[in-house]
Coordinates of C-alpha atoms in Angstrom, one line a residue:
M1 CA 18.4 -50.4 26.7
M2 CA 21.4 -51.6 24.7
R3 CA 22.7 -54.5 22.7
R4 CA 25.7 -56.1 24.1
E5 CA 28.5 -53.5 24.1
K6 CA 27.0 -51.7 21.1
R7 CA 25.5 -48.2 21.5
R8 CA 22.1 -47.1 20.4
P9 CA 21.3 -43.5 19.4
R10 CA 21.6 -41.2 22.4
V11 CA 18.1 -39.8 22.3
R12 CA 15.3 -41.8 20.7
V13 CA 12.1 -40.1 21.6
L14 CA 9.0 -42.1 20.7
G15 CA 5.3 -41.4 21.4
L16 CA 4.2 -42.0 25.0
L17 CA 0.9 -43.8 24.1
L18 CA -1.3 -40.8 25.0
S19 CA -4.2 -42.7 23.4
A20 CA -7.4 -41.0 22.2
A21 CA -9.3 -43.9 23.8
A22 CA -8.6 -42.6 27.3
L23 CA -10.9 -43.9 30.0
L24 CA -13.6 -41.3 30.8
T25 CA -14.5 -41.1 34.5
C26 CA -18.1 -40.1 35.1
G27 CA -18.6 -36.8 36.8
L28 CA -20.1 -37.2 40.3
S29 CA -22.5 -34.8 42.0
G30 CA -22.0 -33.3 45.5
A31 CA -20.1 -30.0 44.8
P32 CA -21.1 -27.2 42.5
A33 CA -19.2 -26.6 39.3
Q34 CA -17.9 -23.1 39.2
A35 CA -15.9 -21.3 36.5
G36 CA -12.9 -19.2 37.3
T37 CA -10.0 -19.7 39.7
S38 CA -9.9 -18.5 43.2
S39 CA -8.8 -15.0 43.9
G40 CA -5.7 -14.4 46.0
G41 CA -3.5 -16.8 44.1
V42 CA -2.3 -20.2 45.0
T43 CA -2.4 -19.7 48.8
A44 CA -6.1 -18.8 48.6
A45 CA -6.7 -21.5 46.1
F46 CA -6.0 -24.3 48.6
A47 CA -8.4 -22.8 51.1
A48 CA -11.1 -22.1 48.5
A49 CA -10.9 -25.5 46.9
S50 CA -11.0 -27.1 50.3
H51 CA -14.1 -25.1 51.3
T52 CA -15.9 -25.8 48.0
Y53 CA -15.2 -29.5 47.7
G54 CA -14.8 -30.6 51.3
V55 CA -11.3 -31.9 50.9
P56 CA -9.0 -31.1 53.8
Q57 CA -6.5 -28.4 52.8
Q58 CA -3.7 -30.5 54.2
V59 CA -4.6 -33.2 51.6
L60 CA -4.6 -30.8 48.7
E61 CA -1.3 -29.2 49.8
S62 CA 0.4 -32.6 50.3
V63 CA -0.7 -34.0 46.9
C64 CA 0.2 -30.8 45.1
Y65 CA 3.7 -31.0 46.7
L66 CA 4.1 -34.7 46.1
E67 CA 3.1 -34.7 42.5
G68 CA 4.4 -31.3 41.2
R69 CA 6.2 -29.5 43.9
L70 CA 3.5 -26.7 43.8
S71 CA 4.1 -25.9 40.2
S72 CA 2.1 -26.1 36.9
H73 CA 5.4 -26.9 35.0
G74 CA 4.5 -24.3 32.4
G75 CA 1.6 -26.4 31.2
R76 CA 3.9 -29.2 30.0
P77 CA 2.7 -32.8 30.5
S78 CA 4.5 -35.3 32.6
V79 CA 5.7 -38.6 31.1
E80 CA 2.3 -40.1 31.8
G81 CA 0.3 -37.2 30.4
G82 CA -0.3 -35.5 33.7
Y83 CA -0.7 -31.7 34.1
G84 CA 0.0 -29.4 37.0
C85 CA 0.9 -29.9 40.6
M86 CA -2.2 -32.1 41.1
N87 CA -1.1 -34.3 38.1
L88 CA -4.5 -34.3 36.3
V89 CA -3.9 -37.0 33.7
K90 CA -5.1 -37.9 30.3
N91 CA -3.8 -41.2 29.0
D92 CA -4.9 -44.6 28.0
R93 CA -5.7 -45.6 31.6
A94 CA -7.5 -42.5 33.1
D95 CA -8.7 -39.1 32.2
T96 CA -9.0 -36.9 35.3
L97 CA -8.1 -33.8 33.2
D98 CA -11.4 -33.9 31.4
Q99 CA -13.2 -35.1 34.5
A100 CA -11.9 -32.0 36.4
A101 CA -13.0 -29.7 33.6
K102 CA -16.5 -31.2 33.7
L103 CA -16.7 -31.0 37.5
T104 CA -15.4 -27.4 37.9
G105 CA -16.5 -25.7 34.7
L106 CA -13.0 -24.7 34.0
S107 CA -11.4 -25.1 30.5
V108 CA -8.8 -27.9 30.0
S109 CA -6.2 -25.2 29.0
T110 CA -6.8 -23.4 32.3
L111 CA -6.4 -26.6 34.3
Q112 CA -3.2 -27.3 32.5
H113 CA -1.5 -23.9 32.9
D114 CA -2.9 -22.3 36.0
T115 CA -1.8 -23.7 39.4
A116 CA -4.8 -22.3 41.3
A117 CA -7.2 -23.8 38.8
N118 CA -5.3 -27.1 38.8
I119 CA -5.7 -27.3 42.6
R120 CA -9.4 -26.7 42.2
G121 CA -9.6 -29.5 39.6
G122 CA -7.6 -31.9 41.8
A123 CA -10.0 -31.2 44.7
A124 CA -13.0 -31.9 42.6
V125 CA -11.5 -35.2 41.4
L126 CA -10.5 -36.2 45.0
R127 CA -14.1 -35.5 46.1
A128 CA -15.3 -37.6 43.3
E129 CA -13.0 -40.5 44.3
A130 CA -14.3 -40.2 47.9
L131 CA -17.9 -40.4 46.7
S132 CA -17.2 -43.4 44.6
L133 CA -16.1 -45.2 47.7
A134 CA -18.8 -44.1 50.2
P135 CA -22.1 -42.2 50.2
K136 CA -20.5 -39.2 51.8
P137 CA -16.9 -37.8 51.8
P138 CA -14.8 -38.5 54.9
T139 CA -15.4 -36.2 57.9
S140 CA -11.8 -36.4 59.3
L141 CA -8.4 -36.0 57.9
A142 CA -7.6 -39.6 58.8
G143 CA -10.4 -40.8 56.6
W144 CA -9.0 -39.6 53.3
Y145 CA -6.5 -42.4 52.9
A146 CA -8.5 -44.4 50.4
P147 CA -9.5 -41.5 48.2
I148 CA -5.8 -40.4 48.0
A149 CA -4.8 -44.0 47.2
A150 CA -7.5 -44.1 44.4
Y151 CA -6.3 -40.7 43.1
S152 CA -2.9 -42.3 42.3
H153 CA -4.4 -44.5 39.6
A154 CA -1.8 -47.1 40.6
S155 CA -2.2 -50.5 39.0
S156 CA -1.7 -52.3 42.3
R157 CA -3.2 -51.8 45.7
S158 CA 0.3 -51.9 47.4
V159 CA 1.5 -49.0 45.2
A160 CA -1.7 -47.1 45.8
G161 CA -1.1 -47.5 49.5
M162 CA 2.5 -46.2 49.1
Y163 CA 1.2 -43.2 47.3
A164 CA -1.3 -42.4 50.2
D165 CA 1.5 -43.1 52.7
A166 CA 3.7 -40.6 51.0
A167 CA 1.0 -37.9 51.1
Y168 CA 0.4 -38.6 54.8
N169 CA 4.1 -38.6 55.5
L170 CA 4.3 -35.0 54.1
I171 CA 1.4 -34.1 56.4
A172 CA 3.3 -35.6 59.4
T173 CA 6.6 -33.9 58.6
G174 CA 5.4 -30.7 57.1
F175 CA 7.1 -28.8 54.3
T176 CA 7.6 -25.3 52.8
G177 CA 7.8 -24.4 49.2
T178 CA 7.2 -21.7 46.6
A179 CA 4.3 -21.8 44.2
D180 CA 4.2 -20.4 40.6
D181 CA 2.9 -17.0 41.7
G182 CA 5.6 -16.6 44.4
S183 CA 3.3 -17.7 47.3
R184 CA 5.2 -19.3 50.1
I185 CA 3.3 -22.5 51.1
A186 CA 4.0 -23.9 54.5
L187 CA 2.3 -27.0 55.8
A188 CA 2.9 -27.4 59.5
P189 CA 3.6 -30.9 60.8
Q190 CA 0.4 -32.6 62.0
S191 CA 0.1 -35.8 63.9
V192 CA -2.5 -38.0 62.2
T193 CA -3.1 -41.7 61.9
P194 CA -4.7 -42.5 58.6
D195 CA -7.4 -45.2 58.4
K196 CA -5.5 -47.7 56.2
S197 CA -8.2 -50.3 56.7
T198 CA -10.1 -48.5 53.9
L199 CA -7.4 -49.3 51.3
I200 CA -9.2 -52.6 50.5
S201 CA -12.1 -50.6 49.1
V202 CA -10.0 -48.9 46.5
P203 CA -11.0 -50.3 43.0
L204 CA -8.2 -51.1 40.6
A205 CA -8.2 -50.7 36.9
P206 CA -5.0 -52.4 35.7
A207 CA -3.8 -51.5 32.3
A208 CA -4.4 -53.9 29.4
L209 CA -1.5 -56.3 29.4
P210 CA 1.0 -56.5 26.5
T211 CA 1.0 -59.6 24.3
G212 CA 2.7 -62.4 26.1
C213 CA 2.1 -61.1 29.6
T214 CA -0.1 -62.6 32.4
R215 CA -1.0 -62.0 36.0
D216 CA -0.1 -65.5 37.1
G217 CA 2.2 -64.8 40.0
N218 CA 5.0 -66.8 38.4
V219 CA 7.5 -64.0 39.1
D220 CA 10.4 -63.2 41.3
Y221 CA 9.0 -59.9 42.6
P222 CA 5.6 -60.6 44.0
S223 CA 4.0 -57.4 42.6
A224 CA 5.2 -57.9 39.1
I225 CA 3.3 -58.8 35.9
D226 CA 4.7 -61.9 34.3
C227 CA 6.2 -61.0 30.9
V228 CA 9.2 -63.3 31.2
V229 CA 10.5 -64.2 27.7
P230 CA 10.5 -67.9 26.7
S231 CA 13.6 -70.0 27.2
S232 CA 14.0 -70.2 23.4
Y233 CA 15.5 -66.6 23.6
D234 CA 18.4 -67.9 25.7
C235 CA 21.6 -67.5 23.7
N236 CA 23.0 -70.7 25.3
V237 CA 20.4 -72.8 23.3
A238 CA 19.0 -70.5 20.6
S239 CA 19.9 -71.5 17.0
G240 CA 18.9 -68.0 15.8
A241 CA 18.1 -64.7 17.4
C242 CA 18.4 -64.5 21.2
T243 CA 18.2 -61.8 23.9
Y244 CA 19.9 -63.1 27.1
T245 CA 22.2 -65.6 28.7
G246 CA 20.6 -68.2 30.9
S247 CA 22.4 -68.6 34.2
N248 CA 21.9 -69.5 37.9
R249 CA 22.7 -66.2 39.7
P250 CA 23.7 -65.5 42.4
S251 CA 25.4 -69.0 42.5
S252 CA 27.0 -68.5 39.1
Y253 CA 27.7 -64.7 39.5
A254 CA 27.2 -62.6 42.6
I255 CA 24.5 -59.9 42.3
Y256 CA 25.7 -56.7 43.9
D257 CA 24.4 -53.9 41.6
V258 CA 21.0 -52.6 40.4
T259 CA 21.2 -50.6 37.2
I260 CA 18.6 -47.8 36.7
H261 CA 17.6 -47.0 33.1
D262 CA 15.0 -45.0 31.2
L263 CA 13.4 -46.5 28.1
E264 CA 13.3 -43.4 25.8
M265 CA 9.8 -44.6 25.1
S266 CA 6.6 -45.8 27.0
A267 CA 6.7 -48.9 29.2
L268 CA 4.4 -50.9 26.9
D269 CA 6.6 -50.1 23.9
G270 CA 9.6 -51.2 25.9
V271 CA 8.0 -54.5 27.0
N272 CA 7.0 -55.2 23.4
E273 CA 10.6 -54.6 22.3
F274 CA 11.9 -57.0 24.9
E275 CA 9.4 -59.6 23.8
D276 CA 11.0 -59.4 20.3
A277 CA 13.7 -62.1 19.9
N278 CA 15.3 -60.0 17.1
S279 CA 15.9 -57.0 19.4
G280 CA 19.0 -58.5 21.1
L281 CA 17.8 -56.7 24.2
S282 CA 16.7 -57.7 27.6
V283 CA 16.2 -56.4 31.1
H284 CA 14.8 -57.8 34.3
Y285 CA 12.1 -55.3 35.1
V286 CA 10.1 -52.4 33.5
V287 CA 8.4 -49.8 35.7
D288 CA 5.4 -47.8 34.2
T289 CA 4.1 -44.4 35.2
D290 CA 1.1 -46.0 37.0
G291 CA 3.4 -48.1 39.2
T292 CA 3.0 -51.3 37.2
V293 CA 6.1 -53.5 37.3
Y294 CA 6.6 -55.9 34.5
Q295 CA 9.2 -58.7 34.9
T296 CA 10.6 -59.6 31.5
L297 CA 13.5 -61.8 32.6
R298 CA 14.3 -64.0 35.6
E299 CA 16.7 -62.4 38.1
Q300 CA 18.9 -65.5 37.9
D301 CA 19.6 -64.9 34.1
I302 CA 22.0 -62.4 32.5
A303 CA 20.2 -59.6 30.7
Y304 CA 21.7 -57.5 27.9
H305 CA 21.1 -54.0 29.2
A306 CA 24.1 -52.3 30.7
G307 CA 26.4 -52.0 27.6
N308 CA 29.1 -53.8 29.6
Y309 CA 28.8 -57.5 29.9
Y310 CA 30.6 -57.7 33.3
Y311 CA 27.9 -55.4 34.7
N312 CA 25.2 -57.5 33.0
E313 CA 26.6 -60.6 34.8
H314 CA 26.4 -58.9 38.2
A315 CA 23.4 -56.5 38.0
V316 CA 19.6 -56.5 38.0
G317 CA 18.4 -54.0 35.3
I318 CA 15.3 -51.8 35.7
E319 CA 13.9 -49.8 32.9
H320 CA 11.5 -46.8 33.4
A321 CA 9.1 -45.1 31.2
G322 CA 10.6 -41.7 30.3
V323 CA 13.1 -39.7 28.2
D324 CA 16.4 -38.6 29.7
A325 CA 16.8 -35.3 27.7
S326 CA 13.5 -33.9 28.9
G327 CA 13.4 -35.4 32.4
Y328 CA 12.5 -32.0 33.9
Q329 CA 9.0 -32.8 32.7
W330 CA 9.3 -35.2 35.6
Y331 CA 9.1 -38.8 36.3
N332 CA 5.9 -38.9 38.3
A333 CA 5.6 -39.7 42.0
T334 CA 3.9 -43.1 41.4
E335 CA 6.7 -44.3 39.2
Y336 CA 9.4 -43.3 41.7
L337 CA 7.5 -44.9 44.5
A338 CA 6.9 -48.2 42.7
S339 CA 10.6 -48.3 41.6
A340 CA 11.8 -47.6 45.1
K341 CA 9.7 -50.5 46.5
L342 CA 11.2 -52.8 43.8
V343 CA 14.8 -51.7 44.6
A344 CA 14.2 -52.1 48.3
Y345 CA 13.1 -55.7 47.6
L346 CA 16.2 -56.4 45.5
A347 CA 18.6 -54.6 48.0
T348 CA 17.2 -56.7 50.9
K349 CA 17.2 -60.0 48.9
Y350 CA 20.8 -59.6 47.6
D351 CA 22.3 -57.5 50.4
I352 CA 22.9 -54.6 48.1
P353 CA 24.1 -51.4 49.9
L354 CA 22.0 -48.2 49.5
D355 CA 24.5 -46.0 47.7
H356 CA 25.3 -44.9 44.2
A357 CA 28.2 -47.4 43.9
H358 CA 25.7 -50.2 44.0
I359 CA 22.4 -48.7 42.8
T360 CA 23.9 -47.2 39.7
A361 CA 22.8 -45.4 36.6
H362 CA 23.3 -46.7 33.1
G363 CA 25.2 -43.4 32.7
T364 CA 27.6 -44.2 35.5
T365 CA 28.4 -47.6 34.0
P366 CA 31.6 -47.5 32.0
A367 CA 31.9 -48.8 28.5
P368 CA 34.1 -51.9 28.7
T369 CA 36.5 -50.8 26.0
V370 CA 37.6 -47.6 24.2
S371 CA 36.0 -48.8 21.0
T372 CA 32.6 -49.2 22.6
S373 CA 32.7 -45.8 24.3
P374 CA 30.7 -43.9 25.3
N375 CA 28.1 -45.9 27.1
H376 CA 24.5 -44.7 27.5
V377 CA 23.6 -41.6 29.6
D378 CA 20.2 -42.6 31.1
P379 CA 18.3 -41.9 33.3
G380 CA 20.0 -38.5 32.8
Q381 CA 20.5 -35.4 34.7
Y382 CA 16.9 -35.0 35.9
W383 CA 16.6 -38.3 37.8
L384 CA 16.5 -37.2 41.4
W385 CA 18.8 -39.5 43.2
D386 CA 18.6 -38.0 46.6
Y387 CA 14.8 -38.1 46.5
Y388 CA 14.9 -41.7 45.1
F389 CA 17.3 -43.0 47.8
G390 CA 15.1 -41.5 50.5
L391 CA 12.1 -43.4 49.2
I392 CA 14.1 -46.7 49.2
H393 CA 15.4 -45.9 52.7
A394 CA 11.8 -45.3 53.8
Q395 CA 11.1 -49.0 52.7
G396 CA 13.4 -50.1 55.5
V397 CA 16.8 -50.3 53.6
P398 CA 19.5 -48.7 55.8
Y399 CA 22.1 -46.3 54.6
P400 CA 25.7 -47.6 54.8
T401 CA 27.4 -46.9 58.1
G402 CA 30.9 -47.2 59.3
N403 CA 33.7 -45.1 60.7
T404 CA 33.7 -41.4 60.4
P405 CA 34.1 -40.6 56.7
A406 CA 37.7 -39.8 55.8
A407 CA 38.6 -36.1 55.4
G408 CA 38.4 -35.1 51.8
L409 CA 35.6 -37.5 50.8
F410 CA 32.4 -35.9 49.6
R411 CA 29.3 -36.3 47.5
V412 CA 27.1 -33.7 46.0
N413 CA 23.8 -33.3 47.8
A414 CA 22.3 -30.3 46.0
A415 CA 18.9 -28.7 46.2
S416 CA 18.5 -29.2 42.5
D417 CA 18.3 -32.9 43.2
Q418 CA 15.5 -32.5 45.7
A419 CA 13.3 -29.5 44.7
P420 CA 12.6 -27.2 41.8
L421 CA 15.1 -24.4 41.1
G422 CA 13.1 -22.4 38.5
S423 CA 11.2 -19.1 38.9
N424 CA 8.3 -19.4 41.3
G425 CA 8.7 -23.0 42.0
A426 CA 8.7 -24.3 38.4
E427 CA 11.0 -27.2 37.4
T428 CA 13.5 -26.2 34.6
A429 CA 16.5 -27.6 32.9
A430 CA 18.5 -26.2 35.9
N431 CA 16.7 -28.7 38.1
N432 CA 19.4 -31.3 37.5
S433 CA 21.8 -33.7 39.2
F434 CA 24.9 -33.0 37.1
F435 CA 27.7 -30.6 38.0
T436 CA 30.4 -29.2 35.8
L437 CA 34.2 -29.4 36.0
Y438 CA 36.6 -26.5 35.1
T439 CA 40.3 -26.2 34.3
G440 CA 40.8 -23.7 37.2
P441 CA 39.2 -22.7 40.5
S442 CA 36.7 -20.4 38.8
T443 CA 33.5 -20.9 36.8
A444 CA 34.9 -18.2 34.5
D445 CA 37.7 -20.7 33.6
P446 CA 37.2 -23.0 30.6
V447 CA 35.2 -26.2 31.1
I448 CA 37.5 -29.2 30.9
P449 CA 37.9 -30.9 27.5
G450 CA 35.0 -33.2 26.6
A451 CA 32.8 -34.2 23.7
P452 CA 32.5 -31.4 21.1
G453 CA 29.2 -29.8 20.3
A454 CA 26.1 -29.0 22.5
D455 CA 24.4 -32.1 23.9
S456 CA 22.3 -31.7 27.0
T457 CA 22.8 -35.4 27.8
D458 CA 26.6 -35.4 27.5
E459 CA 28.5 -36.7 30.5
T460 CA 32.2 -36.0 29.6
T461 CA 32.6 -32.8 31.6
N462 CA 30.5 -33.4 34.7
V463 CA 29.6 -35.7 37.6
E464 CA 26.3 -36.5 39.2
T465 CA 24.9 -36.5 42.7
Q466 CA 25.6 -39.2 45.3
M467 CA 28.8 -40.5 43.7
P468 CA 31.8 -40.1 46.0
Y469 CA 35.0 -38.1 45.1
Y470 CA 38.1 -37.1 47.0
Y471 CA 39.2 -33.5 46.9
L472 CA 42.7 -32.1 47.1
A473 CA 41.7 -28.5 47.8
S474 CA 38.6 -26.3 48.0
Q475 CA 37.9 -22.6 47.8
P476 CA 35.0 -20.2 46.9
D477 CA 34.5 -19.7 43.2
Q478 CA 36.7 -16.9 42.1
A479 CA 34.0 -15.7 39.7
G480 CA 31.8 -14.9 42.7
S481 CA 28.9 -17.3 41.8
G482 CA 28.6 -18.4 45.4
M483 CA 29.6 -22.0 44.3
T484 CA 32.4 -23.8 46.1
M485 CA 35.2 -25.3 43.9
Y486 CA 36.7 -28.7 44.7
E487 CA 39.9 -29.9 43.1
I488 CA 39.7 -33.6 42.2
W489 CA 41.4 -36.1 39.9
Y490 CA 39.2 -36.8 36.9
G491 CA 39.6 -39.0 33.8
E492 CA 39.3 -36.3 31.0
N493 CA 38.3 -37.1 27.5
D494 CA 40.8 -34.7 26.1
R495 CA 41.5 -36.8 23.0
L496 CA 38.1 -36.2 21.5
S497 CA 39.3 -33.1 19.8
N498 CA 42.2 -34.9 18.1
S499 CA 42.3 -35.3 14.3
T500 CA 41.5 -39.0 15.1
P501 CA 39.1 -38.6 18.1
S502 CA 39.4 -41.2 20.9
Y503 CA 37.5 -41.8 24.1
Y504 CA 40.7 -43.0 25.8
A505 CA 40.9 -40.9 29.0
D506 CA 43.7 -39.2 30.8
A507 CA 43.5 -38.5 34.5
K508 CA 44.1 -34.8 35.3
K509 CA 43.3 -32.4 38.1
A510 CA 40.1 -30.4 37.6
W511 CA 37.9 -28.2 39.6
L512 CA 34.3 -29.2 40.3
A513 CA 31.8 -26.4 40.9
V514 CA 29.3 -27.3 43.7
P515 CA 26.5 -25.1 45.2
A516 CA 27.6 -23.8 48.5
G517 CA 26.9 -26.3 51.3
S518 CA 26.0 -29.1 49.0
A519 CA 29.2 -31.1 49.4
V520 CA 28.5 -33.6 52.3
P521 CA 30.6 -36.4 53.8
V522 CA 30.3 -39.9 52.2
H523 CA 31.5 -43.4 53.1
S524 CA 34.2 -44.7 50.8
Y525 CA 37.7 -45.9 50.7
V526 CA 40.4 -43.5 49.6
V527 CA 43.1 -45.0 47.4
S528 CA 46.4 -43.8 46.0
L529 CA 47.5 -45.3 42.7
K530 CA 51.0 -46.7 42.3
P531 CA 52.6 -48.5 39.3
T532 CA 53.9 -52.0 39.8
T533 CA 57.0 -51.2 37.8
T534 CA 59.4 -48.2 38.1
N535 CA 58.1 -45.3 36.0
G536 CA 55.2 -47.6 34.9
T537 CA 51.9 -46.4 33.7
I538 CA 48.8 -47.0 35.8
K539 CA 46.1 -48.4 33.5
I540 CA 42.4 -47.8 34.2
Y541 CA 40.0 -50.6 33.1
G542 CA 36.4 -50.6 32.0
R543 CA 35.7 -53.8 33.9
P544 CA 37.7 -55.7 36.6
T545 CA 39.3 -58.2 34.2
T546 CA 43.0 -58.8 33.6
S547 CA 43.2 -58.0 29.9
S548 CA 44.6 -55.1 28.0
S549 CA 41.4 -55.1 25.9
Y550 CA 39.6 -53.4 28.7
V551 CA 42.1 -50.5 29.3
I552 CA 40.1 -47.3 28.9
G553 CA 42.6 -44.7 30.3
T554 CA 45.5 -44.0 32.5
A555 CA 46.3 -42.1 35.8
P556 CA 49.5 -40.8 37.3
S557 CA 51.3 -42.3 40.3
G558 CA 50.2 -40.8 43.6
S559 CA 46.7 -39.7 42.3
L560 CA 44.0 -40.0 44.9
W561 CA 40.6 -41.4 44.3
A562 CA 37.4 -42.4 46.1
A563 CA 36.9 -46.2 45.8
P564 CA 33.4 -47.1 47.1
K565 CA 33.6 -50.8 46.4
S566 CA 36.0 -53.7 45.7
V567 CA 35.4 -57.1 44.1
F568 CA 37.1 -60.3 43.2
E569 CA 37.8 -60.8 39.5
D570 CA 35.5 -63.6 38.4
G571 CA 37.1 -67.0 38.7
T572 CA 40.2 -65.7 40.5
Q573 CA 41.3 -64.3 43.9
N574 CA 42.5 -61.0 42.2
V575 CA 41.0 -58.0 44.0
W576 CA 40.0 -54.9 42.1
F577 CA 38.9 -51.5 43.4
G578 CA 36.1 -49.6 41.7
I579 CA 37.0 -45.9 41.5
D580 CA 34.9 -42.9 40.4
Y581 CA 37.2 -42.1 37.5
N582 CA 35.1 -39.6 35.6
H583 CA 31.3 -39.5 35.4
C584 CA 31.5 -43.3 35.5
E585 CA 33.0 -46.0 37.7
A586 CA 36.2 -47.6 36.5
W587 CA 38.6 -50.3 37.8
V588 CA 42.2 -50.7 39.0
P589 CA 43.8 -53.9 40.3
S590 CA 44.7 -53.9 44.0
S591 CA 48.4 -54.5 43.0
E592 CA 48.4 -50.8 41.9
V593 CA 46.5 -49.5 44.9
T594 CA 47.5 -48.2 48.3
V595 CA 44.5 -47.8 50.7
V596 CA 45.1 -44.4 52.3
D597 CA 41.9 -44.1 54.4
W598 CA 38.6 -45.8 54.7
Y599 CA 35.1 -45.1 56.2

């Protein structure tokens, strides 16, 4: 979130509403409660829990992989207060953690920290969900669709179904992974047609609505809760405090971006802030950890969310419950699924391409001017873009196609963006989507100049996955790390160490370190920059608008850049190319561009 072109503190961690008034689910009979975890580690735990509670082993393995990638995450809670690979939750909507303890006889601490115990607890809860829906648990793998959907604790039936679909897709495709104890878990692909007709039987327990919100269906996105702020908040008519600009998009301004944010707080806290006229803030949608989608502004109106008013005019903003600096504690599966469904709806409605040039991060959105730099960094280095785009694609949104990608174009498609990197399958701070640039072709060389000090959310010396870049040369890391080094042009913040620091950027050649095999072809234009006057300077802009106020850096003549999109300057026929200048997008007028190649 952000006021128009003013920056909030980079990390503002608030409480995540882990209420003491959590809903207690009654324990159900049907399986004996036994203390202790299964012997033989995680591999044996799946088989033992399946045998004890009558839940198919494939179901347990798919849910454990879907929610926690087979890891206990060191006992750390997720953003919704969920523990372990089975995401046993304790929050203001559900308490499957205490329920699992009651059903299994295991301590809460053991369920939180021990993966084998967590699997046992998840199996007990899944059996309880099944018995709440029918007198006996399902006798076939296909019959577990409704209990899995109920296990998601999604606030809508459609998202609950998406959750069950994701689990069954894992069963259909199979997977391999490493558990906390080093066990290699391999689920072989299995053809099964789940009984989706049972979804209607899944009871829903939607969260209490924030003040001012209703389930009246008067929304743009059919699954959303109506929290749309009153017209008195419109800055066109308000005599006092206001939070948005009323408009008639896409007639008034084309919509071609979706901007992904995290709130740095809970969803309900976020909605309450957007409901405050004095906040100066607005966004179109908020996604909660249980899959609830709140609409707080009409899509036709201009929200104040991106820190760059041009992007506000042309984007739909989506906020998510979470904190960027500790994202390795994971955005949960239900939140990702609900957000992906929302973005698929927007992409289809407004013909928005499924790529990182159009489904952007707040952190890849440039500040419009040097004086307003830097922009925000959310959703941060732990948002899994590859995984997220795959979920959107699974909703029927095609990936961009075209000619064979031009030689030299690439994006980073690293394992860290798709699966845990830590010891024995745990997610760690290394499980990220940011990659560092160096002054030479070795990770032993200095990192390029950037913001001084240690800040885990800093974006001045790195790039993130899915954004296209054009490389001039490549070679193995001379330091022997196994990484591959790619030489690219990059807008360096080398003036931040001056006696008078400035975010004005200077394009220089730098070497990007990428895990071997992680650089893959990508569709984009390749452009060479040229000045319009002899020996002229090529100016780089923070928005595609002809005004020296928006110059944020320079680049030399002949420098080569990936340019994944082009637009007309509003109200004119001037064409601008969006280039990936540093960690962010930036803009150059077509008068200073030669298209070298295209996809």
